[in-house]
Short mmCIF file of C-alpha atoms in Angstrom, two decimals:
data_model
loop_
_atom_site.label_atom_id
_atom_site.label_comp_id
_atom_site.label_asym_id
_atom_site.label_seq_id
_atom_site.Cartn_x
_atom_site.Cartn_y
_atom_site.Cartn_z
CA UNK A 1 102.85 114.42 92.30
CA UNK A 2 100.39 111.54 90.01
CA UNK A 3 103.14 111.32 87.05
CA UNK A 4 105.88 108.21 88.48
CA UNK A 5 105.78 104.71 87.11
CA UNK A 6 105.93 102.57 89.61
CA UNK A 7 108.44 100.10 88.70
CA UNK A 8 109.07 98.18 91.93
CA UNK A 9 105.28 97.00 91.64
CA UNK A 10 105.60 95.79 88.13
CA UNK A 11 103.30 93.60 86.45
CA UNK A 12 100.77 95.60 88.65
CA UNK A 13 101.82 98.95 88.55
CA UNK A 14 103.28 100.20 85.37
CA UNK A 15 104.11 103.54 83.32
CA UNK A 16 100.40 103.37 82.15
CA UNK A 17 98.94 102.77 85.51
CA UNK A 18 100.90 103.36 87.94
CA UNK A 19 100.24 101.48 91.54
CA UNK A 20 98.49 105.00 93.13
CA UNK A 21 95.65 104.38 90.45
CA UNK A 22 94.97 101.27 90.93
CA UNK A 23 91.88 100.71 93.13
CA UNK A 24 92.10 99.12 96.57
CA UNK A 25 89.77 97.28 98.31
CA UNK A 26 87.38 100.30 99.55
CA UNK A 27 87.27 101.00 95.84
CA UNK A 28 88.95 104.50 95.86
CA UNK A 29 92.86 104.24 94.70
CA UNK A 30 96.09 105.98 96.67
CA UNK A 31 95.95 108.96 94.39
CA UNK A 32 91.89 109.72 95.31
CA UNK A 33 93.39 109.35 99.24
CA UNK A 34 95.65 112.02 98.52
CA UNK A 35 93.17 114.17 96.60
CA UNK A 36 91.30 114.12 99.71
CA UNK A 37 93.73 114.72 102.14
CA UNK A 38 94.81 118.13 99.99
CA UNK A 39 90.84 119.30 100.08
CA UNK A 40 91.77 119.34 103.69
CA UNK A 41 94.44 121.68 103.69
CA UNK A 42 93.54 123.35 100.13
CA UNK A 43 90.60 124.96 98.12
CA UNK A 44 90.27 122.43 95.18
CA UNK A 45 90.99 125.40 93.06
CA UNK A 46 94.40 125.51 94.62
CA UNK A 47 95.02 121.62 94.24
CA UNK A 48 97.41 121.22 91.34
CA UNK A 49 98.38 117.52 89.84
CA UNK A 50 101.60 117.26 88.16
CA UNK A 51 101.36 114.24 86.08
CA UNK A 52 102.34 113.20 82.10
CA UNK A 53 100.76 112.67 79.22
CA UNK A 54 99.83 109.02 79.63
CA UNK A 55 98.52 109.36 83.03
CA UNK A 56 96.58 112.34 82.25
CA UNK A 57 92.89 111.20 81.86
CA UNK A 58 93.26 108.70 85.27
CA UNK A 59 94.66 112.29 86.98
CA UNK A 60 91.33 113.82 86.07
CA UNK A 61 88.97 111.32 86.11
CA UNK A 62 90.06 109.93 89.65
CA UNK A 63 90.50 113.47 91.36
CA UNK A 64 86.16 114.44 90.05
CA UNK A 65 85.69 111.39 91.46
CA UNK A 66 86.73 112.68 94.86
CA UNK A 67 85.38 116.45 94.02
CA UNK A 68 83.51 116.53 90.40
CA UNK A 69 84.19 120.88 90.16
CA UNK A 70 87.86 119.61 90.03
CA UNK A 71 89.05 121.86 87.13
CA UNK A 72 90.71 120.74 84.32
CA UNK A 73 93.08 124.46 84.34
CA UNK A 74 94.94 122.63 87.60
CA UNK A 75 96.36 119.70 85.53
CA UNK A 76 100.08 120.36 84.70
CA UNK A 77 101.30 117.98 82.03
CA UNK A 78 105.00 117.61 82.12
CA UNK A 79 107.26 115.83 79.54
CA UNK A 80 108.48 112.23 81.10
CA UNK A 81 111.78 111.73 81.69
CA UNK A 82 112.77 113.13 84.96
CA UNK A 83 113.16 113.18 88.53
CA UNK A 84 110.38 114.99 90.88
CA UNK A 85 112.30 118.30 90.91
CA UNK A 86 111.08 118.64 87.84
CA UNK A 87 107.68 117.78 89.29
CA UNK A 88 108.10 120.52 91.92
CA UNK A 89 109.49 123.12 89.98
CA UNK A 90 106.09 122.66 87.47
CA UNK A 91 104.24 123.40 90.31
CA UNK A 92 106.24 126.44 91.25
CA UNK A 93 105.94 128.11 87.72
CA UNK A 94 102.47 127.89 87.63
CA UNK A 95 102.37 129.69 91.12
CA UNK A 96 104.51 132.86 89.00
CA UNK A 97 101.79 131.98 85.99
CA UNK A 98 99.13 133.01 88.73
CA UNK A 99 100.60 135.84 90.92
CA UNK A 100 100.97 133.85 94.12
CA UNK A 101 102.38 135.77 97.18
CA UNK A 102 105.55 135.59 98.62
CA UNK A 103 104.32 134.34 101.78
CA UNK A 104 102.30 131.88 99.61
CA UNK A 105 102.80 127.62 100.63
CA UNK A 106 103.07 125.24 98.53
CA UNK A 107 102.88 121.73 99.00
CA UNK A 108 104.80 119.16 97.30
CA UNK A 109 102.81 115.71 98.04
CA UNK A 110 103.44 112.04 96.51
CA UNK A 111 100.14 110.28 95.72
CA UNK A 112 101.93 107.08 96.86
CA UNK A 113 101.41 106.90 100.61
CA UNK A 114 98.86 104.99 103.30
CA UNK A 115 97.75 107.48 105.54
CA UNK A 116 94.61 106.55 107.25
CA UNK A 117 94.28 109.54 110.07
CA UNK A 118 93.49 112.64 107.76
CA UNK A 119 92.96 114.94 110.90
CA UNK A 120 96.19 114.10 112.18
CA UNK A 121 97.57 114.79 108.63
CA UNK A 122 96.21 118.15 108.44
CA UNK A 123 97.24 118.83 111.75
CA UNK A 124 100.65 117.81 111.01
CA UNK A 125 100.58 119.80 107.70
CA UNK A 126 99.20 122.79 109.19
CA UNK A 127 101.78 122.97 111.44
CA UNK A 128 104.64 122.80 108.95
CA UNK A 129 102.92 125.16 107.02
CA UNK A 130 103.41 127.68 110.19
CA UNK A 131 107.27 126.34 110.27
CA UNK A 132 107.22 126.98 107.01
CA UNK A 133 106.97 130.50 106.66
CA UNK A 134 111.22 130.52 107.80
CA UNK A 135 112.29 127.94 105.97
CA UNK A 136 111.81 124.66 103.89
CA UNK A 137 109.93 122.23 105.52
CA UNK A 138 110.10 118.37 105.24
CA UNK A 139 107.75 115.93 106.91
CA UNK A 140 109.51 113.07 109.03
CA UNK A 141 108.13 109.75 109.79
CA UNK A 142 108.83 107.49 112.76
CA UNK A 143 110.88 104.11 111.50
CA UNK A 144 110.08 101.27 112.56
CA UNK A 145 112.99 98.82 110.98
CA UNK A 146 116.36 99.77 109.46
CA UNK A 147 115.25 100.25 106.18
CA UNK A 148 117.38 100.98 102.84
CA UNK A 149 114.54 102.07 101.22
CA UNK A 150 114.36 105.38 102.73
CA UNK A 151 116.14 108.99 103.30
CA UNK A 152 117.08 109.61 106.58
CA UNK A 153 116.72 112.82 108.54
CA UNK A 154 119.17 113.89 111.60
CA UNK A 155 117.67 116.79 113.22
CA UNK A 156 118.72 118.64 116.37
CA UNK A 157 116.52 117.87 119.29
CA UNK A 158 117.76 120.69 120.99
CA UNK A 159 116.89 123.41 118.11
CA UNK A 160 113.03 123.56 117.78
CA UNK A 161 110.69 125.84 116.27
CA UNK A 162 107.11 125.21 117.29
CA UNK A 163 106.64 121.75 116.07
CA UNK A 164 109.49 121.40 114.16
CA UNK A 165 113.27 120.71 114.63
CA UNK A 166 116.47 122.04 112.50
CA UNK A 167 117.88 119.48 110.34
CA UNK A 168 121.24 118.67 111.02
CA UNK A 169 121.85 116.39 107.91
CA UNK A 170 120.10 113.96 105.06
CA UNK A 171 121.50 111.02 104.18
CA UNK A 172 119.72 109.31 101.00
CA UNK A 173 119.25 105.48 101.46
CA UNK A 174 121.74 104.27 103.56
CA UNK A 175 122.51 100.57 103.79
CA UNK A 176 120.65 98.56 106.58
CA UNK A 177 124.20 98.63 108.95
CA UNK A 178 124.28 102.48 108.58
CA UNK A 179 120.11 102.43 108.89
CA UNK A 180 120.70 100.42 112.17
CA UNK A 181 123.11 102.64 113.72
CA UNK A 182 120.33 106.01 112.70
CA UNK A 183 118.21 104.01 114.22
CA UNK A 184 120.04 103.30 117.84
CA UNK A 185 121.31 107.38 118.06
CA UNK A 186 117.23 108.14 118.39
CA UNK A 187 117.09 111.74 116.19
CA UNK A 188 116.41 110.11 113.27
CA UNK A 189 113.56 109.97 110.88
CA UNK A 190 112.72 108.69 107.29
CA UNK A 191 111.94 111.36 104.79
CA UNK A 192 108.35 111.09 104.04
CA UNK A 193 108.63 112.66 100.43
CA UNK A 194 106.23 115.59 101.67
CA UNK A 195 108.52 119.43 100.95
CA UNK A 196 106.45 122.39 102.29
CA UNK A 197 107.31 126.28 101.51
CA UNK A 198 106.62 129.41 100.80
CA UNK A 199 106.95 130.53 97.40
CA UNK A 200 109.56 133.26 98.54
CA UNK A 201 111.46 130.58 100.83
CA UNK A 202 111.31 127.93 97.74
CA UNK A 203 113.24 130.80 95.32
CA UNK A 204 115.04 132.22 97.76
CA UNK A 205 117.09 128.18 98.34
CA UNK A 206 117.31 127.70 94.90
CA UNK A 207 118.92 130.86 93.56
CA UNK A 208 121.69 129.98 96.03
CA UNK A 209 122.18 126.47 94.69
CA UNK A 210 120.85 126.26 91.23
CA UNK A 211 120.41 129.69 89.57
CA UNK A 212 119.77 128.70 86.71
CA UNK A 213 116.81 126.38 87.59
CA UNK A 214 115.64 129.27 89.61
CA UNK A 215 115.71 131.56 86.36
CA UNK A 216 113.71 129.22 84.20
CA UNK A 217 111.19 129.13 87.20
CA UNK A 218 110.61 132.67 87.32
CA UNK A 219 109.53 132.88 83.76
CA UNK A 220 106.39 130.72 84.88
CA UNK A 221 105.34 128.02 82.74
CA UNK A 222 106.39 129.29 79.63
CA UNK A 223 110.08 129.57 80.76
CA UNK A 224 109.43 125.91 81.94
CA UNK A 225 108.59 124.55 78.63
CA UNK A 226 110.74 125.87 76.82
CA UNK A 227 113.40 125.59 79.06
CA UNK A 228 112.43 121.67 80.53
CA UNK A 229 115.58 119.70 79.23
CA UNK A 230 117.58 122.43 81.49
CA UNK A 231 116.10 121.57 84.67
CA UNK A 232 118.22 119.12 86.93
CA UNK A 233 117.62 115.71 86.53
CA UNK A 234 117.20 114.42 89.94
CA UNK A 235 114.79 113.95 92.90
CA UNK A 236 113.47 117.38 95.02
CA UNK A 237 115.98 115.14 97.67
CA UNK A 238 119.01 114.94 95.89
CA UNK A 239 118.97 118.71 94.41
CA UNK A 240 117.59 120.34 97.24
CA UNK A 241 117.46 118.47 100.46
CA UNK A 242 121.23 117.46 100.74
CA UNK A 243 121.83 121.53 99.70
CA UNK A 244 119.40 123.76 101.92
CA UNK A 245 121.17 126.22 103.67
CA UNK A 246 118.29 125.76 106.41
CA UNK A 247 115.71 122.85 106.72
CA UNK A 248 113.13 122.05 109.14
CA UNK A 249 111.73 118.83 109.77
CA UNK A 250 108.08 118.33 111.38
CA UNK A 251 107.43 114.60 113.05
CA UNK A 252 104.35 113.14 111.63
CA UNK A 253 101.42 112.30 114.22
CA UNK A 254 100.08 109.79 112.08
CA UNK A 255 100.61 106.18 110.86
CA UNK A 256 102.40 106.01 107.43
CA UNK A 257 102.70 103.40 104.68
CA UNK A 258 103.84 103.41 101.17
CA UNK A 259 102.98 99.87 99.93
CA UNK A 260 106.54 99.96 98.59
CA UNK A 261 106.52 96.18 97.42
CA UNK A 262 104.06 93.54 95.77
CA UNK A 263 103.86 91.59 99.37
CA UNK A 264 102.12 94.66 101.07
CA UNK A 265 100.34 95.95 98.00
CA UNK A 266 98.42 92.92 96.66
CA UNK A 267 96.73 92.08 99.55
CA UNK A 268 95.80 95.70 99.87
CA UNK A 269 93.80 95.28 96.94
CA UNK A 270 91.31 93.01 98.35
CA UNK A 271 90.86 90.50 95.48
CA UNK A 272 90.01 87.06 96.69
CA UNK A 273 92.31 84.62 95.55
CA UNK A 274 91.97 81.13 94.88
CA UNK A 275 95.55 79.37 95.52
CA UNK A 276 96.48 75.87 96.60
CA UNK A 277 99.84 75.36 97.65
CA UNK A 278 101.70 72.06 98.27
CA UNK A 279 104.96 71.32 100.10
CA UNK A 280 106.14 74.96 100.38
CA UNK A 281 105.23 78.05 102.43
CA UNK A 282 105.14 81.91 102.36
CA UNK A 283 104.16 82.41 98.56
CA UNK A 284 102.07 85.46 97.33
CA UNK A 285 99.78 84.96 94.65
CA UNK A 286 97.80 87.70 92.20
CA UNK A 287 96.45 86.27 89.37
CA UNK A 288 92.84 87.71 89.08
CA UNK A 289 90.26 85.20 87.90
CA UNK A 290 92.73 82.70 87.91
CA UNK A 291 93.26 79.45 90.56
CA UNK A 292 97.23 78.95 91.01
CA UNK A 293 98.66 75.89 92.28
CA UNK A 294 102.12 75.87 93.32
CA UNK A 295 104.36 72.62 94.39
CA UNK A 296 107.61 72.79 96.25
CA UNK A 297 107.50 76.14 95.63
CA UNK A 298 108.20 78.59 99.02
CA UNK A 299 109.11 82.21 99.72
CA UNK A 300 108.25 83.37 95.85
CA UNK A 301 105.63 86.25 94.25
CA UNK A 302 103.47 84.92 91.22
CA UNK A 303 101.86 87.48 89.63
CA UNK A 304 99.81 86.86 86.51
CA UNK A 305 98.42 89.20 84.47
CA UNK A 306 96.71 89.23 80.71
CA UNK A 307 100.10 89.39 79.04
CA UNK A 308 103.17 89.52 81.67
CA UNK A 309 103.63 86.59 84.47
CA UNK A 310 106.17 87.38 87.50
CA UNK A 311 107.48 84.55 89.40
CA UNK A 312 110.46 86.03 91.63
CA UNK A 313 111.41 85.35 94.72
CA UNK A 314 110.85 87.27 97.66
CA UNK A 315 114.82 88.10 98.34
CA UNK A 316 114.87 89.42 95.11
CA UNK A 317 111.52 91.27 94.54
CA UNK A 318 112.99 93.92 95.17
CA UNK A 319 115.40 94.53 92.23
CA UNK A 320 111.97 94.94 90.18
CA UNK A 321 112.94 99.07 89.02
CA UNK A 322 116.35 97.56 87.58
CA UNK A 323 114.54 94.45 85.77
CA UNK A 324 111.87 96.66 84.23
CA UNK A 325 115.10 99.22 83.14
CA UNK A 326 116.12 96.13 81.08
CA UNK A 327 112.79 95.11 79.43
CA UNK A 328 112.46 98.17 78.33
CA UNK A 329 115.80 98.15 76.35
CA UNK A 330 114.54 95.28 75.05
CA UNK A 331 111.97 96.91 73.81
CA UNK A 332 109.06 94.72 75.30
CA UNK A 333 105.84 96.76 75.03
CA UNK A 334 104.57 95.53 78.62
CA UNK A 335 107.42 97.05 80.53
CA UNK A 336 105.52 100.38 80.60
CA UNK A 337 101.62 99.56 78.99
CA UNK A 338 98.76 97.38 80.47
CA UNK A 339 96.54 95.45 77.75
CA UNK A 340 93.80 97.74 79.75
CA UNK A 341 93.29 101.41 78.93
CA UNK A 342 91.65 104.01 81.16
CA UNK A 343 89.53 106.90 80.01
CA UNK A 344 87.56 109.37 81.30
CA UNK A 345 84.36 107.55 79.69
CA UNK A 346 85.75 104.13 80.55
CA UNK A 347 87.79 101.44 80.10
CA UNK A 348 89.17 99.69 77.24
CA UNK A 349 91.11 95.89 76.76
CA UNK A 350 92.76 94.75 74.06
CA UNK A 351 91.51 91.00 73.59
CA UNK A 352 93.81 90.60 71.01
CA UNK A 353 96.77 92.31 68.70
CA UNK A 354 98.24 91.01 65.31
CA UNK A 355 99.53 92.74 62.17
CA UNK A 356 96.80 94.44 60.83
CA UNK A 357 94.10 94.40 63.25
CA UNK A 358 93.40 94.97 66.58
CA UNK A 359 90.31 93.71 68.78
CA UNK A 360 89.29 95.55 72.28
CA UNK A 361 86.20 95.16 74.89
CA UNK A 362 85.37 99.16 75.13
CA UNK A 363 82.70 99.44 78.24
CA UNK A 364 81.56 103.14 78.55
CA UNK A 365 80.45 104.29 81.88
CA UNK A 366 76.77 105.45 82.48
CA UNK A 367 76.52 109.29 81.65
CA UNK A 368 79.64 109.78 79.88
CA UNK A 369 80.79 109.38 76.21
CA UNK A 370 84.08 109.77 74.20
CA UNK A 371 85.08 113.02 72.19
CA UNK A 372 83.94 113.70 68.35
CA UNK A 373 87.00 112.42 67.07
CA UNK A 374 88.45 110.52 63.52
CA UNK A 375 90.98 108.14 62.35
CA UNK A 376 92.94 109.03 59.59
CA UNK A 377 95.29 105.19 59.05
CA UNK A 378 92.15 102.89 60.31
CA UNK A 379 89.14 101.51 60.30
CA UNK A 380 86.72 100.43 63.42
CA UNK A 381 83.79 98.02 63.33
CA UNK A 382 81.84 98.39 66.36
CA UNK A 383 79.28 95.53 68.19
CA UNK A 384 77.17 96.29 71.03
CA UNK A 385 77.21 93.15 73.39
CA UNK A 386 75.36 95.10 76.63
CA UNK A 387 73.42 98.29 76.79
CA UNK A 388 72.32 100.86 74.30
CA UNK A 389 74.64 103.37 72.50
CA UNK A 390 74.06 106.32 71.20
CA UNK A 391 76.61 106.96 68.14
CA UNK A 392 77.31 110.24 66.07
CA UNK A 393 78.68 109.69 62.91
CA UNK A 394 79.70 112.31 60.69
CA UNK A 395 76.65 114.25 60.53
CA UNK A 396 73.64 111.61 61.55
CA UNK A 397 72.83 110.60 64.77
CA UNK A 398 70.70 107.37 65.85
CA UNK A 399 71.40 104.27 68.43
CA UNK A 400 72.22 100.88 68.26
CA UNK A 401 71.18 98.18 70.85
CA UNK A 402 72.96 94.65 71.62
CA UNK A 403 73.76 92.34 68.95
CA UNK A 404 73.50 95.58 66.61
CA UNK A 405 76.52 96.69 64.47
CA UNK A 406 78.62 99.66 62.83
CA UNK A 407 81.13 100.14 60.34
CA UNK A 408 83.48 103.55 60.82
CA UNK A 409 85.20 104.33 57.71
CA UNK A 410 88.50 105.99 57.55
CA UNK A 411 88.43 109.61 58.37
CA UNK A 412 84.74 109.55 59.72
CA UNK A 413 84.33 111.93 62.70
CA UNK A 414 82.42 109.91 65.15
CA UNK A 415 81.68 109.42 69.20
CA UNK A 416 79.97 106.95 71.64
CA UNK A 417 77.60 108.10 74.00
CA UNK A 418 76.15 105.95 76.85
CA UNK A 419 72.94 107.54 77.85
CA UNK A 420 71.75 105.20 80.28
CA UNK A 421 72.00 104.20 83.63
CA UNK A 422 73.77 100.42 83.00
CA UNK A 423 77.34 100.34 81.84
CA UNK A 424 77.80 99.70 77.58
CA UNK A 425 79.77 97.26 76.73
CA UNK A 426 80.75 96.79 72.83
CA UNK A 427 83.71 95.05 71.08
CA UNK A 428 85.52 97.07 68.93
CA UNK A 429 88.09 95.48 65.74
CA UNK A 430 90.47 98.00 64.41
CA UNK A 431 92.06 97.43 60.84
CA UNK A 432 94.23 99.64 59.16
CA UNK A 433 98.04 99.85 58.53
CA UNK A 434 98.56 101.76 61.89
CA UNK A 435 97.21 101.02 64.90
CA UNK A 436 98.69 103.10 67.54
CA UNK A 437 96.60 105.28 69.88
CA UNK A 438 98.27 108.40 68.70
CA UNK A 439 96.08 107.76 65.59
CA UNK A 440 93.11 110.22 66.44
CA UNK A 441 92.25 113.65 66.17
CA UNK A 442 89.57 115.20 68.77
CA UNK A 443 87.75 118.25 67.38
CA UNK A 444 85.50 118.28 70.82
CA UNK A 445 86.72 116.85 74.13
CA UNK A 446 84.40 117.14 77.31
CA UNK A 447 86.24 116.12 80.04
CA UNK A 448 88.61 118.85 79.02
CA UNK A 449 87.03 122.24 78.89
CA UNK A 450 89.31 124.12 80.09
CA UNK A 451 92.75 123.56 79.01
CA UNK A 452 95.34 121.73 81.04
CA UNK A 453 98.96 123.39 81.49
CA UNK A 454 101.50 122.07 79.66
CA UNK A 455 105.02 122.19 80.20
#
């Protein structure tokens, strides 16, 4: 699941980018952790990422990273808008696209989570696969405080199959009193977000509790998209954990994390950071590039990025979903988009943005190059400040090296190729009377082959 927004990490993590694409400090990102951990468990031709349109090229781009045969035919794109039942039942009508078994598993896994001991994962996952073949599986993790943040699983000590235990009840983010009182009973867990099942055991839950759901299923992916605004709105745990007529719950045998706020996730990073602070105490501070002096100032989050600044503090950090709810009514554009684009060629930033024209840094990647494409309501002017391109422009094709310069008229198909071994770096100023990037029509995209799924 690679499709969320990650509004509780916001300026960081946004609809655009959310935090498990963002790189940490070994260089690979949350998501490309959880790509590997499901090559241990799963052929990669049975890995499937449910994600959405905007996230779609970091999806791909990240995961043939990890394993570069990753195909493009395993990336569902789903409409936005809802819940991660929607997310699971994608995943499910692709297995009826492709004949799976009844006995078949599937699955569901957030791209969220910190797990650093991948062969107890898979040994915890292959055993709730085994569970699994009786009933729905969930994975439970070990608390360690009272936390609201989580569900919590009662299960049955007594009632155990193989590794797992029967659930005895799910209670969805309790407050910290209730949390407390899970917490001194013993036979309590925190839903880890992970739902394993067999394809038969998956259907045979739902057409119990939500027929109709289950009917749109069935029809694979078709039924799905035609079907989408149907599907409940809600998380897998609110429509189907709180409903099971049977669920099994499998401790995990490894350390978890989620990075759940800005305090754990910025240091997790591993950006130096250059901050002087006077006559306070206990501030966090992300501002890349940037030295931050704070005075009197204690117990607060600063983060500063190109064209948002958080200062909060820490008590309240974590109202951040709610506050980015209410920029978006307001309609401020960096609620849900970073001035920094990622492609599968690259990355782009947007320098500036008035009326009229738009400037960006484009740096293309060694090896890799954008699709033919055209413009039909702007303009580009391109200048090479690093490396050599090699550009295609309607029909000619020739190279320009730094401090060399070309004007793209309206309508001309044309692509950027970066044949060399050194990252390209060029500025690119848009003019036209629409800038948007919905402005572009590919005729030949290679990073997408074969076509993704879309619901």
């Amino acid at each position: 699941m690679c499709g969320g927004e990650g509004k509780r990490l916001w300026p960081l993590s946004r609809r655009s980018l959310p935090k498990y694409y963002v790189p940490l400090a070994d260089g690979e990102s949350l998501f490309q952790k959880a790509v590997r951990r499901a090559l241990r468990t799963s052929a990669v031709e049975d890995v499937l990422l449910v994600t959405t349109e905007v996230n779609k090229h970091s999806a791909l781009k990240q995961a043939r990273a990890v394993e570069s045969s990753f195909p493009s035919s395993n990336l569902i794109i789903r409409p936005e808008g809802k819940e991660t039942f929607a997310t699971l039942a994608c995943a499910l009508g692709v297995m009826v696209d492709r004949g799976a078994n009844p006995d078949d598993i599937l699955i569901c896994a957030p791209s969220d989570h910190v797990i650093e001991d991948v062969d107890q994962y898979e040994h915890t996952f292959r055993k709730a696969a085994e569970a699994a073949k009786s009933s729905v599986v969930v994975i439970g993790i070990q608390p360690t405080e009272p936390s609201d943040q989580f569900g919590y699983i009662e299960y049955d000590a007594e009632k155990q199959n193989g590794a797992a235990h029967v659930v005895k009840r799910f209670t969805e983010k309790p407050d910290r009193a209730k949390a407390k009182e899970f917490l001194d009973q013993g036979n309590y867990l925190w839903n880890g977000g992970f739902y394993i099942g067999s394809h038969r055991g998956y259907f045979d839950e739902m057409k119990k509790i939500m027929p109709k759901a289950a009917e749109i299923i069935s029809r694979g992916s078709t039924g799905i998209a035609e079907q989408f605004e149907d599907l409940p709105d809600r998380s897998i745990d609110y429509e189907l954990s709180e409903k099971l007529s049977q669920l099994q719950v499998v401790p995990a045998t490894f350390a978890w994390d989620d990075y759940g706020d800005l305090e754990s996730f910025i240091p997790a990073r591993g950006v130096d950071q250059e901050h002087a602070s006077f006559d306070g105490e206990n501030v966090t501070v992300c501002a890349d590039k940037k030295l931050v002096v704070s005075v009197g100032v204690s117990d607060t989050i600063i983060v500063d990025t190109r064209d948002a600044l958080l200062v909060a503090h820490k008590d309240h950090a974590g109202g951040l979903s709610k506050i980015v709810n209410e920029l978006k009514k307001r309609e401020h554009a960096a609620a849900d988009h970073h001035h920094t684009g990622y492609r599968p060629w690259g990355v782009y930033e947007v320098l500036e943005e008035e009326p009229g024209y738009v400037i960006k840094k484009i740096t293309v990647d060694p090896g890799c190059s954008s699709s033919i494409q055209k413009h039909s309501k702007r303009s580009e002017h391109w200048v090479v400040v690093a490396g050599t391109a090699t550009i295609t422009l309607d029909d000619k094709e020739f190279t320009l090296e730094t401090n060399e310069s070309l004007h793209i008229p309206v309508n001309a198909k044309h692509r950027i190729k970066n044949e060399t071994d050194k990252p390209l770096v060029l500025i690119e100023v848009q003019t036209g009377s629409y800038l948007e990037e919905d402005d572009v029509v590919r005729e030949e995209d290679p990073y997408l082959k074969e076509k993704p799924i879309r619901m």
